[in-house]
Structure formats: C-alpha cells, structure tokens
XYZ file of C-alpha atoms in Angstrom:
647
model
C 102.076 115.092 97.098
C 100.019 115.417 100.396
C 96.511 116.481 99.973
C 94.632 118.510 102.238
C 91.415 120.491 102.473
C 92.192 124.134 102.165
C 90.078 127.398 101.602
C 87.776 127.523 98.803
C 87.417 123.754 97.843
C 84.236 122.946 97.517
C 82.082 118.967 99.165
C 79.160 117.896 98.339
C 77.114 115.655 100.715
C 75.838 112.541 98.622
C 72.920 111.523 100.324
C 71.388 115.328 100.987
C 72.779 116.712 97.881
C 73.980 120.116 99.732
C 77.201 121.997 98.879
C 79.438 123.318 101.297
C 82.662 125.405 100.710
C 85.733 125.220 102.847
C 86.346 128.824 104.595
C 89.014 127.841 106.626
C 91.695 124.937 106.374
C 92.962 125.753 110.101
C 90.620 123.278 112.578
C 88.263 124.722 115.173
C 88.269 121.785 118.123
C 89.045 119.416 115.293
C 86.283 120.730 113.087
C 86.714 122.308 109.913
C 84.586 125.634 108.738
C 82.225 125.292 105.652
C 79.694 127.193 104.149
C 76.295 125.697 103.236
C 75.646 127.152 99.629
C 72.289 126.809 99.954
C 71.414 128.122 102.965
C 74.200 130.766 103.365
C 75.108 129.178 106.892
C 78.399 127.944 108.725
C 78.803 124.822 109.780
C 81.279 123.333 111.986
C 82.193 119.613 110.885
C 84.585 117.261 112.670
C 87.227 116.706 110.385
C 87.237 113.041 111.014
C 83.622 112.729 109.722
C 84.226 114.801 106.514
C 87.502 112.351 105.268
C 85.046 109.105 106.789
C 82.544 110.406 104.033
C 85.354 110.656 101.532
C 86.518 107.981 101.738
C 83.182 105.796 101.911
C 82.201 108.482 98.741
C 78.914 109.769 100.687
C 80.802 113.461 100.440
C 82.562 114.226 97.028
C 85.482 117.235 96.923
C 85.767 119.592 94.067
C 88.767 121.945 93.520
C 89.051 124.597 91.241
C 92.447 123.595 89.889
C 92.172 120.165 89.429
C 92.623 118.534 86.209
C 89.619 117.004 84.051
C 90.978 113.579 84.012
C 92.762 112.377 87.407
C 96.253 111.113 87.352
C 95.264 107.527 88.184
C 93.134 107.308 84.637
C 96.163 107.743 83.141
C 96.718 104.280 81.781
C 100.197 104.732 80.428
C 103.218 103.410 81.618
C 105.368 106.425 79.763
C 103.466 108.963 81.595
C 103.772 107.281 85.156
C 107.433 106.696 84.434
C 107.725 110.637 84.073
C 105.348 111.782 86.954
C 108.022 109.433 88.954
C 110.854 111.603 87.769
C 109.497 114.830 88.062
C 108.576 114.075 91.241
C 112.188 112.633 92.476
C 113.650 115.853 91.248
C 111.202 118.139 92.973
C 111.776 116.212 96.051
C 116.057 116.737 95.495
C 114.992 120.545 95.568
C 112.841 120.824 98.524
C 114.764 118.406 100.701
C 117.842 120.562 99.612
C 116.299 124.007 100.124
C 115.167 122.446 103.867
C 118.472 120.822 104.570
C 120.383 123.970 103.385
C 117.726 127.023 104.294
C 118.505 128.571 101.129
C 115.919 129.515 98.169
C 114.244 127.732 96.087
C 115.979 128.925 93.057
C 119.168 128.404 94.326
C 119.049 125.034 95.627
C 117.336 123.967 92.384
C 120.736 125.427 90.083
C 122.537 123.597 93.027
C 120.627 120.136 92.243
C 121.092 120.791 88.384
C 124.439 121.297 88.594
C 124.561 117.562 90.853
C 123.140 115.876 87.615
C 124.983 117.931 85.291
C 124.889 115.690 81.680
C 121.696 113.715 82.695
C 117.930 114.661 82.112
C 117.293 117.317 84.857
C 113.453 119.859 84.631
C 114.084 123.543 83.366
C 113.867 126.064 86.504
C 110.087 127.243 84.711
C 109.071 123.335 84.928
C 110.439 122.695 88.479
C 108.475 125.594 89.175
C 105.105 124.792 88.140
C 106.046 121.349 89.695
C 106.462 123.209 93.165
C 103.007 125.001 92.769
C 101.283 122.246 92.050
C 102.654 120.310 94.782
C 101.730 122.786 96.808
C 98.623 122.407 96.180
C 98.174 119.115 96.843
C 97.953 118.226 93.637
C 100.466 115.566 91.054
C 103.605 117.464 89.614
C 102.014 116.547 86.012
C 98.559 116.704 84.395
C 99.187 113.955 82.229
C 98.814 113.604 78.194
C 95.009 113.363 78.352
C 94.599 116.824 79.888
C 96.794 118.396 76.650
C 95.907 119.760 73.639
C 96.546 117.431 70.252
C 100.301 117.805 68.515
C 102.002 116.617 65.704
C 105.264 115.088 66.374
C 108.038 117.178 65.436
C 109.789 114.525 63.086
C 108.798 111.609 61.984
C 108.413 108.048 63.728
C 111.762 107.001 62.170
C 113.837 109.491 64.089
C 112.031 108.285 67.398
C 112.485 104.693 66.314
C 116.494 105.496 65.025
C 117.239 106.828 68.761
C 115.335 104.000 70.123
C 117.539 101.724 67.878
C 120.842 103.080 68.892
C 119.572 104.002 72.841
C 122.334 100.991 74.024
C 125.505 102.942 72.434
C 124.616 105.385 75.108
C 122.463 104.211 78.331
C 125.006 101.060 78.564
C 127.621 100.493 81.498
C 131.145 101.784 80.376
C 130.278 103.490 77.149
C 132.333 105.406 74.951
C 129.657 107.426 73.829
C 129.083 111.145 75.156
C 125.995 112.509 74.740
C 126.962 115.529 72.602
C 128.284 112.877 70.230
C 125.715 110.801 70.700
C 123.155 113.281 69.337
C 125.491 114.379 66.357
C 125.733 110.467 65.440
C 121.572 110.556 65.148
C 121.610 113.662 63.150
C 123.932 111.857 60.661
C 122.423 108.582 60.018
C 118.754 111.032 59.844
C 120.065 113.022 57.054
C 121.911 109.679 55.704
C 118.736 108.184 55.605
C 116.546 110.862 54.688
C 114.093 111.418 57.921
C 115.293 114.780 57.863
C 116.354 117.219 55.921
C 120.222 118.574 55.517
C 119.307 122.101 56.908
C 117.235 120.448 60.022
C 118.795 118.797 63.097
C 117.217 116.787 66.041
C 117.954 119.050 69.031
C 119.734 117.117 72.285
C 116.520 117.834 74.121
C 114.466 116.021 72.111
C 117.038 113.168 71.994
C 116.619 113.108 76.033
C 112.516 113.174 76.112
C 112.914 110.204 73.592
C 115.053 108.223 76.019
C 113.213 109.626 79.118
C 109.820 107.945 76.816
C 111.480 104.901 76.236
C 112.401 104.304 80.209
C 116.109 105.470 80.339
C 114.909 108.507 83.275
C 118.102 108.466 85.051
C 121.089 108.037 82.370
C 124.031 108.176 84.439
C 122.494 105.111 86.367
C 122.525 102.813 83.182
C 126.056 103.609 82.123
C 127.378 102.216 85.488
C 127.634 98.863 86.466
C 124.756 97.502 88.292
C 126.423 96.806 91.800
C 127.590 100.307 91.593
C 124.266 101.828 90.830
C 122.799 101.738 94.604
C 125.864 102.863 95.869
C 126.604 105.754 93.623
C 123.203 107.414 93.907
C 122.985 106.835 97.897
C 123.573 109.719 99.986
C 125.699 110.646 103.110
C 124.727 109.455 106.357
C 122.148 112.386 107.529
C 119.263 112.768 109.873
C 115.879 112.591 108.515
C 113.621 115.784 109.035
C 109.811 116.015 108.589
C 107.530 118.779 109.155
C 104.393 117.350 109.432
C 102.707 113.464 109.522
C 101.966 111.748 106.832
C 105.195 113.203 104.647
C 106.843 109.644 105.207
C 105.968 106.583 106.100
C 108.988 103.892 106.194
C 107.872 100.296 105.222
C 109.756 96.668 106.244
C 108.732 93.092 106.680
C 110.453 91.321 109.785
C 111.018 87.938 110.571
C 109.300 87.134 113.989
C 111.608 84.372 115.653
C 108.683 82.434 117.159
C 107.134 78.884 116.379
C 103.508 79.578 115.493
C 100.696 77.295 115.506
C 98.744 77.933 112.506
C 95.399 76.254 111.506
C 97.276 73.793 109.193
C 100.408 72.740 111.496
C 103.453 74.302 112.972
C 105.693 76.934 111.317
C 108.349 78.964 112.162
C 108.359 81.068 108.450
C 106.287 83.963 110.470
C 106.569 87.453 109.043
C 105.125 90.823 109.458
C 104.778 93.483 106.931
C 104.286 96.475 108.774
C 104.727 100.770 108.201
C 105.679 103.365 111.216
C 104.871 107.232 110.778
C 108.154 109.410 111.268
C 106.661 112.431 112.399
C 105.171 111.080 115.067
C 106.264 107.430 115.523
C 103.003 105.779 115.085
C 102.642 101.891 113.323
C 100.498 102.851 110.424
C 99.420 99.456 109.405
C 100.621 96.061 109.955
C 99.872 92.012 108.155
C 100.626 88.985 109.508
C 101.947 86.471 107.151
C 102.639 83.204 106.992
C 105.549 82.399 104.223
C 107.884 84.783 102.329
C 105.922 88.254 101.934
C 104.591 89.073 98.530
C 103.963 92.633 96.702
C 99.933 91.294 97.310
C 100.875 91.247 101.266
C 102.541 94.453 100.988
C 99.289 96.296 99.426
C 97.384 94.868 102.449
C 99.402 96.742 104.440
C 99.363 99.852 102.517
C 95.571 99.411 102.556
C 95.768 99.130 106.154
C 97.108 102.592 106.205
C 94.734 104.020 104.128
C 91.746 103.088 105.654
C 90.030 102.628 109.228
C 91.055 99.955 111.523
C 87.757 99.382 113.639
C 87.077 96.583 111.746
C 90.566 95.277 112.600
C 90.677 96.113 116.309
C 86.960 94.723 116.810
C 88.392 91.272 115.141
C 91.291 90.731 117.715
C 88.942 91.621 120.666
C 90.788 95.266 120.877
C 88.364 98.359 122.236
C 90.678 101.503 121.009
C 89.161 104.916 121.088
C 91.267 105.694 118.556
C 91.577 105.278 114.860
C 95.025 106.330 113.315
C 94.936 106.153 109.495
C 95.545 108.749 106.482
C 97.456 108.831 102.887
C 100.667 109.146 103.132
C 103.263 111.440 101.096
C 106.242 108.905 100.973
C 106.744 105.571 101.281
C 109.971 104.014 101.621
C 110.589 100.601 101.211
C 114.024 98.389 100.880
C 114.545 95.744 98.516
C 112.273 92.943 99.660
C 109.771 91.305 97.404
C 106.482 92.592 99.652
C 107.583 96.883 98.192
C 108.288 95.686 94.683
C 106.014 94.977 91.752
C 103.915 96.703 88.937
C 101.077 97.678 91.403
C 103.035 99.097 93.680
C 104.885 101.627 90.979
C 100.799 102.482 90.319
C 100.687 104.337 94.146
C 101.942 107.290 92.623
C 98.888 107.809 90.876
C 97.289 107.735 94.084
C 99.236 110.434 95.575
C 101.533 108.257 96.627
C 104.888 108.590 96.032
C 107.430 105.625 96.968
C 111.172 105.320 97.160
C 113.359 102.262 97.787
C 116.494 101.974 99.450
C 119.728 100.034 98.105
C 120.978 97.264 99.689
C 122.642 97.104 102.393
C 121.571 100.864 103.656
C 119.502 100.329 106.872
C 120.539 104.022 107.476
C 118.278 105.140 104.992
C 115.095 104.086 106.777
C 116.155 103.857 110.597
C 112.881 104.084 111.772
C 111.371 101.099 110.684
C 114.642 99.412 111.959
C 114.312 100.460 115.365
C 110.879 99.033 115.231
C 111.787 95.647 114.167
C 114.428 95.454 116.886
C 112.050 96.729 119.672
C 109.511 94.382 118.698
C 111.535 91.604 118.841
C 112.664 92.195 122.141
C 109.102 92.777 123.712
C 107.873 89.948 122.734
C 110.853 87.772 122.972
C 109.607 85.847 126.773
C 106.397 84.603 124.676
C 106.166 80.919 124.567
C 107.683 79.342 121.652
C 110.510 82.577 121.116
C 113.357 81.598 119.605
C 115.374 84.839 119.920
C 117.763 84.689 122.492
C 120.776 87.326 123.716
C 119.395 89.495 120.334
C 120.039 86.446 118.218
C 117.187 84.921 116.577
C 117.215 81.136 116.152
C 119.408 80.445 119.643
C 117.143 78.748 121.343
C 115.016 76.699 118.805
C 115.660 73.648 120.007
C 113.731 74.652 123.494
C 111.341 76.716 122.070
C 110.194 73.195 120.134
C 109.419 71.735 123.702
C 107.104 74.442 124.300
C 103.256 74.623 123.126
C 103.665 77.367 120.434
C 100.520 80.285 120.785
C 97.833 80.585 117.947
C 98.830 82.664 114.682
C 95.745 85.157 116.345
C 97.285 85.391 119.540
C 100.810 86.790 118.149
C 98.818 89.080 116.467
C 96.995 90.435 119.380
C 100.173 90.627 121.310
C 101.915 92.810 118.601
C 98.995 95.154 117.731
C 98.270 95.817 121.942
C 102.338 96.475 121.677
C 101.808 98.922 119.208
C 99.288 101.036 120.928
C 99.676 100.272 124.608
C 103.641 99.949 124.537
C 105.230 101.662 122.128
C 102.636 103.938 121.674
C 102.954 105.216 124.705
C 107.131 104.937 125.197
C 109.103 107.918 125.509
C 111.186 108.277 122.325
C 114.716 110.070 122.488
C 114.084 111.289 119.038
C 111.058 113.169 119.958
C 113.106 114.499 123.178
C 115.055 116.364 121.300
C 113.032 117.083 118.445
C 110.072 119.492 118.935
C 109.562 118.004 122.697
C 106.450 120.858 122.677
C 104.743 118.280 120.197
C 104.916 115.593 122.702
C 107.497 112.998 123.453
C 105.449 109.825 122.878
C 104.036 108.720 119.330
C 100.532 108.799 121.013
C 101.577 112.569 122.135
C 102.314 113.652 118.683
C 99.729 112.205 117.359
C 97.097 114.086 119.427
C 98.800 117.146 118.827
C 98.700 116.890 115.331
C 95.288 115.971 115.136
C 93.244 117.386 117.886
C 95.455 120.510 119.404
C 97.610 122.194 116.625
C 94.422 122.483 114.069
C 97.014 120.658 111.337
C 94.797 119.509 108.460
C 95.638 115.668 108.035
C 95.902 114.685 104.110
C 92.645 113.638 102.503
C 92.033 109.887 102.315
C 91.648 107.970 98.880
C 88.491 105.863 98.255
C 87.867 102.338 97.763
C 87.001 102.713 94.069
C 90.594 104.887 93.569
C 92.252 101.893 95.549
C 91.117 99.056 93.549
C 91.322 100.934 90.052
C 94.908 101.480 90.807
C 95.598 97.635 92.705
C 93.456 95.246 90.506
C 94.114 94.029 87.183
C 92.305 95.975 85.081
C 90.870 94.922 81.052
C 88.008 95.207 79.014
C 85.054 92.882 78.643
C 81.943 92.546 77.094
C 78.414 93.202 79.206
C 76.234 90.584 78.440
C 72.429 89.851 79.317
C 72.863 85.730 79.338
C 76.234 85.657 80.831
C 76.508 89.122 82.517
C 80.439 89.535 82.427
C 82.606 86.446 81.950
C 86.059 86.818 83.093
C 88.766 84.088 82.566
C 86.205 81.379 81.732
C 83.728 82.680 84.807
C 80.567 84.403 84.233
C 80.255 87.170 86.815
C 75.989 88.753 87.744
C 74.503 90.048 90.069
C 71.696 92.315 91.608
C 73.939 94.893 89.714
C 73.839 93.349 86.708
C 70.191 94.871 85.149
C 71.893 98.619 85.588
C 75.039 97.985 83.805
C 72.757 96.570 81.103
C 70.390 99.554 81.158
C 73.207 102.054 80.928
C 75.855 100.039 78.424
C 73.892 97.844 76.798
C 75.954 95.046 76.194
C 78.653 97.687 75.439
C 82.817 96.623 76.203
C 83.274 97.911 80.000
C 86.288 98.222 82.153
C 86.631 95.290 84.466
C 88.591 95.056 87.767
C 89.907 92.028 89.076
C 91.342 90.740 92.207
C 93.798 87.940 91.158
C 93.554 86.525 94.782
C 89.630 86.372 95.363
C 88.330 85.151 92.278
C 84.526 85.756 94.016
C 83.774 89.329 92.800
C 84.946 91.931 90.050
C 84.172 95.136 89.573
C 82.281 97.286 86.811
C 83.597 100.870 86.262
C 80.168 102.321 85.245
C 81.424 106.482 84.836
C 80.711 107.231 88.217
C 81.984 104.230 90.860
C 83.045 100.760 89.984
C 79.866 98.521 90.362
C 80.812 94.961 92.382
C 79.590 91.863 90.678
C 79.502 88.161 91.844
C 80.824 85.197 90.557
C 77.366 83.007 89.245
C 78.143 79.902 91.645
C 78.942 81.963 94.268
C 77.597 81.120 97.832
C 77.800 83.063 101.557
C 80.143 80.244 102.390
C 82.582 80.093 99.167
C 86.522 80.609 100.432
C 88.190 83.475 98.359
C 90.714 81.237 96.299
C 92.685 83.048 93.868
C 91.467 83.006 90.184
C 94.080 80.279 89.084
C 93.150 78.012 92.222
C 89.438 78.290 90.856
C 90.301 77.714 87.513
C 92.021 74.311 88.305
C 89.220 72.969 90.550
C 86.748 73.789 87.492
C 88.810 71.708 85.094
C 89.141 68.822 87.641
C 84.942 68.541 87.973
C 84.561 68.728 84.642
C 87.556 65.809 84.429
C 85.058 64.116 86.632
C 81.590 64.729 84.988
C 83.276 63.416 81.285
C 81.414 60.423 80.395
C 82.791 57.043 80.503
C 81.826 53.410 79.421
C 78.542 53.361 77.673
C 75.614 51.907 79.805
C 73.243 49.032 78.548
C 70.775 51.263 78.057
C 72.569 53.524 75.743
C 73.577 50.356 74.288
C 70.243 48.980 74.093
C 68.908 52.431 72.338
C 71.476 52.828 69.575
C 71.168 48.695 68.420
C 67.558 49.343 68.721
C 67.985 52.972 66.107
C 69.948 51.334 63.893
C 67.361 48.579 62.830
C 65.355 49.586 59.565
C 61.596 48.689 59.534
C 58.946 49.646 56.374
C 55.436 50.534 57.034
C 52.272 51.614 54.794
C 52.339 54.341 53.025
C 50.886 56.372 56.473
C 47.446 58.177 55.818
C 47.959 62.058 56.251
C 48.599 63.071 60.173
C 46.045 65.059 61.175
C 43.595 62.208 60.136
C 45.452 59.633 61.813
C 46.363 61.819 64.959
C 42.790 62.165 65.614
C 42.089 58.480 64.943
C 44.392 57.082 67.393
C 43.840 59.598 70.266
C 39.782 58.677 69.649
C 41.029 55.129 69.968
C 43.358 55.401 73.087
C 40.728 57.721 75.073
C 38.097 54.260 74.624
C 40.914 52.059 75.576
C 41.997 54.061 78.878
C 38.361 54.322 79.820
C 38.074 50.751 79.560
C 41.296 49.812 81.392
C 39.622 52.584 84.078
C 36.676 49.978 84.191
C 38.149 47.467 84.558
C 40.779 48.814 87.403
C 37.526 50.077 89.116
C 34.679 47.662 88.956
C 31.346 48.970 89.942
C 29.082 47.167 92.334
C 25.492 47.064 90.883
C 23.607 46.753 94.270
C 25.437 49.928 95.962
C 23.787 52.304 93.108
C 20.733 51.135 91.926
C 19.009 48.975 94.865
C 16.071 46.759 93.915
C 15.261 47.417 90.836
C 18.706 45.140 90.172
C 17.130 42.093 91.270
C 13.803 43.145 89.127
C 16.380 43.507 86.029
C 17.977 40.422 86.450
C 14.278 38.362 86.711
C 13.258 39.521 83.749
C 14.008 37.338 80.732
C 16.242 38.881 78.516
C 16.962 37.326 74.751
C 20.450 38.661 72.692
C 19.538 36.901 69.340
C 18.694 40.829 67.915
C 21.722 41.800 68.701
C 24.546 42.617 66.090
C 27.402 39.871 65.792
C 31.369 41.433 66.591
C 34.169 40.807 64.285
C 37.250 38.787 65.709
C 40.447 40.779 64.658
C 43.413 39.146 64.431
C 45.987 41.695 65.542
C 49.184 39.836 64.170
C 48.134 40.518 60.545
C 48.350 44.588 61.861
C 44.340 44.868 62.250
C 43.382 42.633 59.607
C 39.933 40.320 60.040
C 40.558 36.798 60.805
C-alpha cells in the first residue's frame, strides 16, 4: 500500500493556514505543482520539503477518498488480522498478473483456483481491494467506517463454530469442510439456535473462523514443520517497479571484539534494511546482545524518518538524506521482525511478510549485504572472520586492542554510502542499466531525474500510536496522569485539563524510556514528563524505574525508635489533673498580657541601659537629692510551688 501525492489531493500549511491542491503528481526539477486556493496561484514546491512538513505535521494532506477514521484507530485485533489477509491475497494477484503479463481477472481465477477449499476474496472484493490500493490507500475501511448490523444468527451459532473450530483447522483431520458445515447446521437445529427451515451458509462458517484467527485453513491442518515449506514458492527472481515496494530486513552477527563502555564483547549485532529497487541501506542499529522486536522498530524508524540527526552524531557530512515508507517489509524468523508491534505496521501502510526457515532465497538481497559487509570490514582490528569463516581467528583477534562500539559504527555507515553505495551491482547491469548501475545511481534517478513521486512519509504521532503501549487513564489536576505508580505533568499539563477536564484519555507509553508519555488530545498526542524528571535522568525502561523506586522507599522505612521518640511517647502517656480551666479567650488574653511583661523584662535585663549616656547631669542632681520609699506600696512574695498561691 504505497502512498503518494497525486492530482487533486489537497495540503494545508499549518503555520500560514493556506490550502494548496496538487495539479500534478509528475515532479518539475523535483518540485511538485500546487495550487494556492486562496490566491488562485501555482506554486512550485520541492518535494522533499512538502513530505519534511508531513512528517513534522506543519503541512496536513486531505484526500477525497479517504476514510473518516484511519486504519491505525482501528483498535481491533480481528480487523488487523483481516486487512493482513486481504492484503496477502491482493499481493498473490498482482505479483501473478506481473510475473505472468496476463489480466487481472485472469490471474485472480488462477490464484483462486491455487487455494481452492480455503478462504479466498470474491473477484468484486479483490476488485475494490485493487482500486483502493491503487490509490494508495488500505485494502479495507475497517468496522468503524460501516454502517450498524444485526448479526445474522445468534451468538450461539458463532460460539458453536468457535467450539468445534479444532475438528477442522487441526493437523491431519478427518473433517472436510462441506461436512464440517453440515455437522454445525445439525447440532444448531439440535439445539434450537436455528430454525429447521434455516441453515448457516459455508460462507458464514469461513468469516467466523477467518474472525476467530484461522485466515489460512489449509496451513493449520498440516503439521507445523510442513507449514513453511508447503506455502514457500519456487526459486524465482524478485521484480520491483519502483522504490519503496520492498524493503528486505536481517540482523547480522558482526565477527569483531568490540569495546563497549562497560567491557569487552564479542555478542555485536546489526539490525539493518536494504531497498531492492535501488540497493540502498534504508536504516541500520547497532546492538549489543541478541536483537529484540524493540531493536527492530528502531530500525524501521530509521527508515521512516531523516537521518541528519544520525549522520551529524558519527561526525558524517552527507548531502544526502535517503528515507521514505516503505510498501513491504520482509523479514526472516529472528526475534528483532517478530512481535505484536510489529503485526501493528500494517496499519501504517506497512505491510510485512516473513520468510520460513531455512529460505535465504526468499530475501537475497539482504543476504548479499551481510556477506559484503563482512568482508569489507573484515582487516579491522579485533576481526575475527577469517577465509569467510567467522570465529577463525579469535584467539588473535583477543591480542589486539578491539575499536570503540562508535567507531564500528562509523566504519559501517561510511561503507554504506561511500562503498557500497557507490559499487557497481550486476543486478542493476542487467536490470534497467538506463536507471543507473550503482544504488546511489538509482537512487538519483528515482528521485531527482525520472519525476517518480516517492511514497508519503508517516508522522511521529502515527508512529508512536501504532509502537507504544497504548491504555486509558485518568487526567488529573494534583497528579496530572499517573502511569504504573508514576505521576506524569508537565507545561502540557494545564491544556489537557482545560480541554478534558479530568476526563479518561488515551495514554502512550514507551516501555523502554519510562521519562515521558504521551496524551492523545483529538488532534496530536501531547508529550508529558515524568514529575522527578531532570535534563540529566538516563531513559531506563519502566520496570528498571519501578524497582529502583521500591528499593528507596526500602531505604527511607523507619527503623529503631530514637530517644526522642522514646522520650515523647513515655512523656504522652503520663496523666496529670488541673483546675477546672477558666474559659479560653479569658485566659488566652491573660497569659499573652503576662508573657509580653515578662519578655520586656528579660529584654531589660539582656540590655541594661547606662544612665549617664542619656540623661547627662541632671543624673548626678537625681541621685543628691534625698529620696524616702516609706509611701510606697509593699509587694506580695508568691510562692510559685503552691501554682501562684501567696506565701
């Protein structure tokens, strides 16, 4: 399902708010033609710029035929499970009507008549498929862009074929599926789901298995070793028309001992993707360990998006920047193609396929890569690969200072686009040698000479909706969003709360960086940050964070009582009795009249003044006069252990 701008679709530019239509999909000196609605003049745009803006959503792309809801908001495994099948049998078709150069129609009764007795589209479905893949757009709409039916029988039919599913989709069965659907009729009418004049119809028996995950019957009546085998395909040569249809997918051991920043290893692997068209590396990760579906999306994402950032980080100045969604991806049976998220690419677009085991023929492109990598790099320091064998020489290569885990990488991304880039391919010799006869060749043909419209990138919001782990939480104004114990704010958080409103939200998380999630607020997905979040915090995965959480509050559990504490709960638990207390205003005022006098006397007494500094002579004149205190009133002596009483 490749993607590109064609006549009539209509962009609007974010920041200026104009509208522009597309007049012609065929490139001008790599610009395309648009209209400015407004204004009612051309424009010429650089191609390049427009799918930049797409993909960083400044420029937003309406087309007329494009359903309400996207494919990717489809949040149902049943409906991705039969957008994968409708698009494997479209692709049987086309590859067929290429491979043979007949019609259409006839190589789709040709493929029908392959799978003869499994599920298989009608010709009027396969051909709505076709138009709509034709137009860059998913073979199926999905359930949320169809009217509201009634189910034809009730749930107990669905649930009786579910029940008995087995009997049929089982390796060696007895069952046939003509008798298989008169054996549901019976027990129906037996048990009264339907009545004696009605009859579940084969085709609906088929949607209900096709709903319930058996797509391919004939594959789950063999034995499992078998499977790969019998649905491989003769040795052939693989044809493209144009980049971007496939991409082929592989993780390779690199025989080299690699100093890392934590030691030594020799577990070095690289996930990387070649373009058959042209023969360009699409996207490459380093990794250190056995490669996991996770390192396998970075990879993918490396496709998708622009590599600048990535060149400027390995000191690499390239004037070019090769990127773009890709049709088909084909992986093998490694752990880095396989995995829930990776089935979810197909709601990008993306559709994937993965070879059986054993069948390097079926993606010999990414083979040949491996093996020329290997052997241009094979005189670094700390190689083991030796006469094509890798591990032959480890036991020199540990007497040699290994190079950095960034310095392997810089040698195989400079090999990429100065060396094999650049090689003359004896594929491309003899295959459209007007196109060029170099990857680098093709690829500027494609893109700057033959005016071919390169498929529209996805954005960053349609990535991570379709890669994170998505659930719903509650928007809060105290705790903003709290996610697996963490409370996640941010500058962002006051406009989620002005437009939900401590509403449920959809949340997306990255399992691996437990730092940010994101906020789908209807229009983009809003990033917020983890509360204790600093510029310096590493991006640990959200279990590694939950475990270092627990241990400090291990730590900050109190332990032994202190004397203090001690000292405070002996001195609580003692009873005294007082007075009957005099009401508490009174005595409030009372004692802070008394305790003002008493600090102003302790104030005195802290600060004596000197007589002679304030008042001179007329001191000495005071103190010659005689002075008598027999008028003067007598003070009573309190004694203050009988609590104020008069001695």
């Amino acid at each position: 399902m490749l993607q590109g701008l064609k006549k009539g679709d209509a962009l609007t530019d974010i920041t200026s708010s104009i509208e522009y239509f597309v007049v012609d999909s065929q490139l001008v000196d790599g610009c395309i033609a648009l209209l400015d609605r407004s204004s009612r003049e051309p424009k010429f745009w650089p191609l390049h710029e427009v799918y930049e803006g797409i993909s960083q959503q400044r420029i937003k792309l309406h087309r007329a035929d494009t359903a309400f809801v996207p494919v990717h908001a489809h949040d149902s495994p049943a409906f991705l499970q039969r957008l994968n099948w409708a698009t494997k049998c479209l692709r049987q078709v086309l590859d067929t009507t290429d491979e043979l150069g007949m019609s259409f129609d006839r190589a789709f009764h040709l493929v029908r008549d392959e799978h003869r007795g499994q599920p298989f589209p009608t010709r009027s479905s396969m051909y709505r498929f076709k138009a709509r893949h034709l137009a860059g757009l998913p073979v199926l709409k999905g359930d949320k862009n169809k009217g509201c039916r009634k189910a034809r029988y009730q749930l107990e039919v669905y649930e009786l074929i579910t029940q008995h599913a087995p009997l049929y989709c089982s390796p060696h069965s007895r069952w046939q599926m003509p008798a298989f659907v008169r054996f549901i009729n019976q027990q129906a009418r037996d048990k009264g789901y339907i009545e004696a004049t009605q009859s579940v119809s084969l085709r609906h028996v088929r949607d209900t298995l096709k709903q319930q995950g058996y797509i391919d019957t004939g594959s789950y009546r063999m034995e499992r070793k078998n499977v790969a085998a019998a649905r491989s395909m003769g040795a052939r040569r693989i044809h493209t028309t144009y980049p971007f249809e496939r991409v082929e997918m592989d993780g390779v051991h690199l025989p080299f001992l690699v100093q890392t920043d934590h030691g030594v290893s020799s577990n070095i692997w690289c996930v990387h993707a070649i373009e058959v068209k042209t023969g360009m590396v699409l996207g490459w990760k380093l990794v250190v360990g056995s490669p996991s579906e996770n390192d396998g999306l970075d990879c993918i994402q490396s496709m998708l998006f622009s590599k600048k950032t990535a060149f400027r980080l390995l000191g690499l100045n390239y004037s070019f920047d090769i990127y773009g969604t890709p049709g088909l991806i084909v992986f093998d049976n490694g752990a880095e193609g396989k995995g829930e998220r990776m089935e979810k690419l197909l709601l990008l677009g993306i559709d994937t396929e993965h070879c059986p085991a054993r069948h390097p023929h079926k993606k010999p492109y990414i083979e040949r890569l491996n093996r020329s990598l290997k052997t241009a790099l094979e005189t670094l320091p700390g190689c083991t690969r030796m006469d094509g064998i890798d591990g032959k020489r480890t036991m020199a290569a540990e007497r040699e200072t290994p190079l950095s885990l960034l310095e392997i990488e810089q040698f195989m991304v400079r090999w990429y686009y100065e060396q094999w880039g650049n090689q003359t391919l004896e594929r491309h010799q003899y295959t459209d040698p007007e196109c060029g006869v170099t990857p680098m060749e093709r690829w500027k043909y494609f893109t700057e000479t033959s005016g071919h419209v390169m498929p529209i990138p996805v954005t960053q919001d349609e990535w991570r909706k379709v890669t994170l782990v998505r659930s719903q939480r509650k928007l809060s104004s105290k705790t903003g969003i709290t996610y697996e114990g963490l409370s996640y704010k941010g500058s962002n958080l006051p406009h989620l709360l002005q437009r939900f409103h401590e509403a449920p939200v959809s949340v997306y998380a990255d399992p691996r960086d437990y730092r940010f999630i994101y906020v789908d607020d209807g229009s983009q997905l809003v990033e917020l940050a983890e509360e204790f979040v600093h510029s310096d915090s590493p991006a640990f995965t959200l279990e590694q964070c939950k475990v270092q959480r627990k241990a400090l509050r291990e730590q900050l559990k109190p332990g032994e009582a202190s004397q203090f504490e001690r000292d405070i709960w002996s001195q609580s638990l003692q009873t005294t009795t007082r007075k009957t207390p005099e009401k508490t205003a009174q005595r409030n005022r009372t004692t802070a009249k008394k305790h003002k006098e008493s600090q102003a006397i302790q104030r005195a007494i802290a600060k004596p003044l000197k007589a002679s500094s304030l008042l001179g002579e007329s001191v000495n004149k005071v103190h010659d006069a005689t002075m008598t205190f027999d008028n003067l009133p007598t003070f009573d002596v309190v004694d203050r252990r009988n609590e104020g009483g008069k001695a």
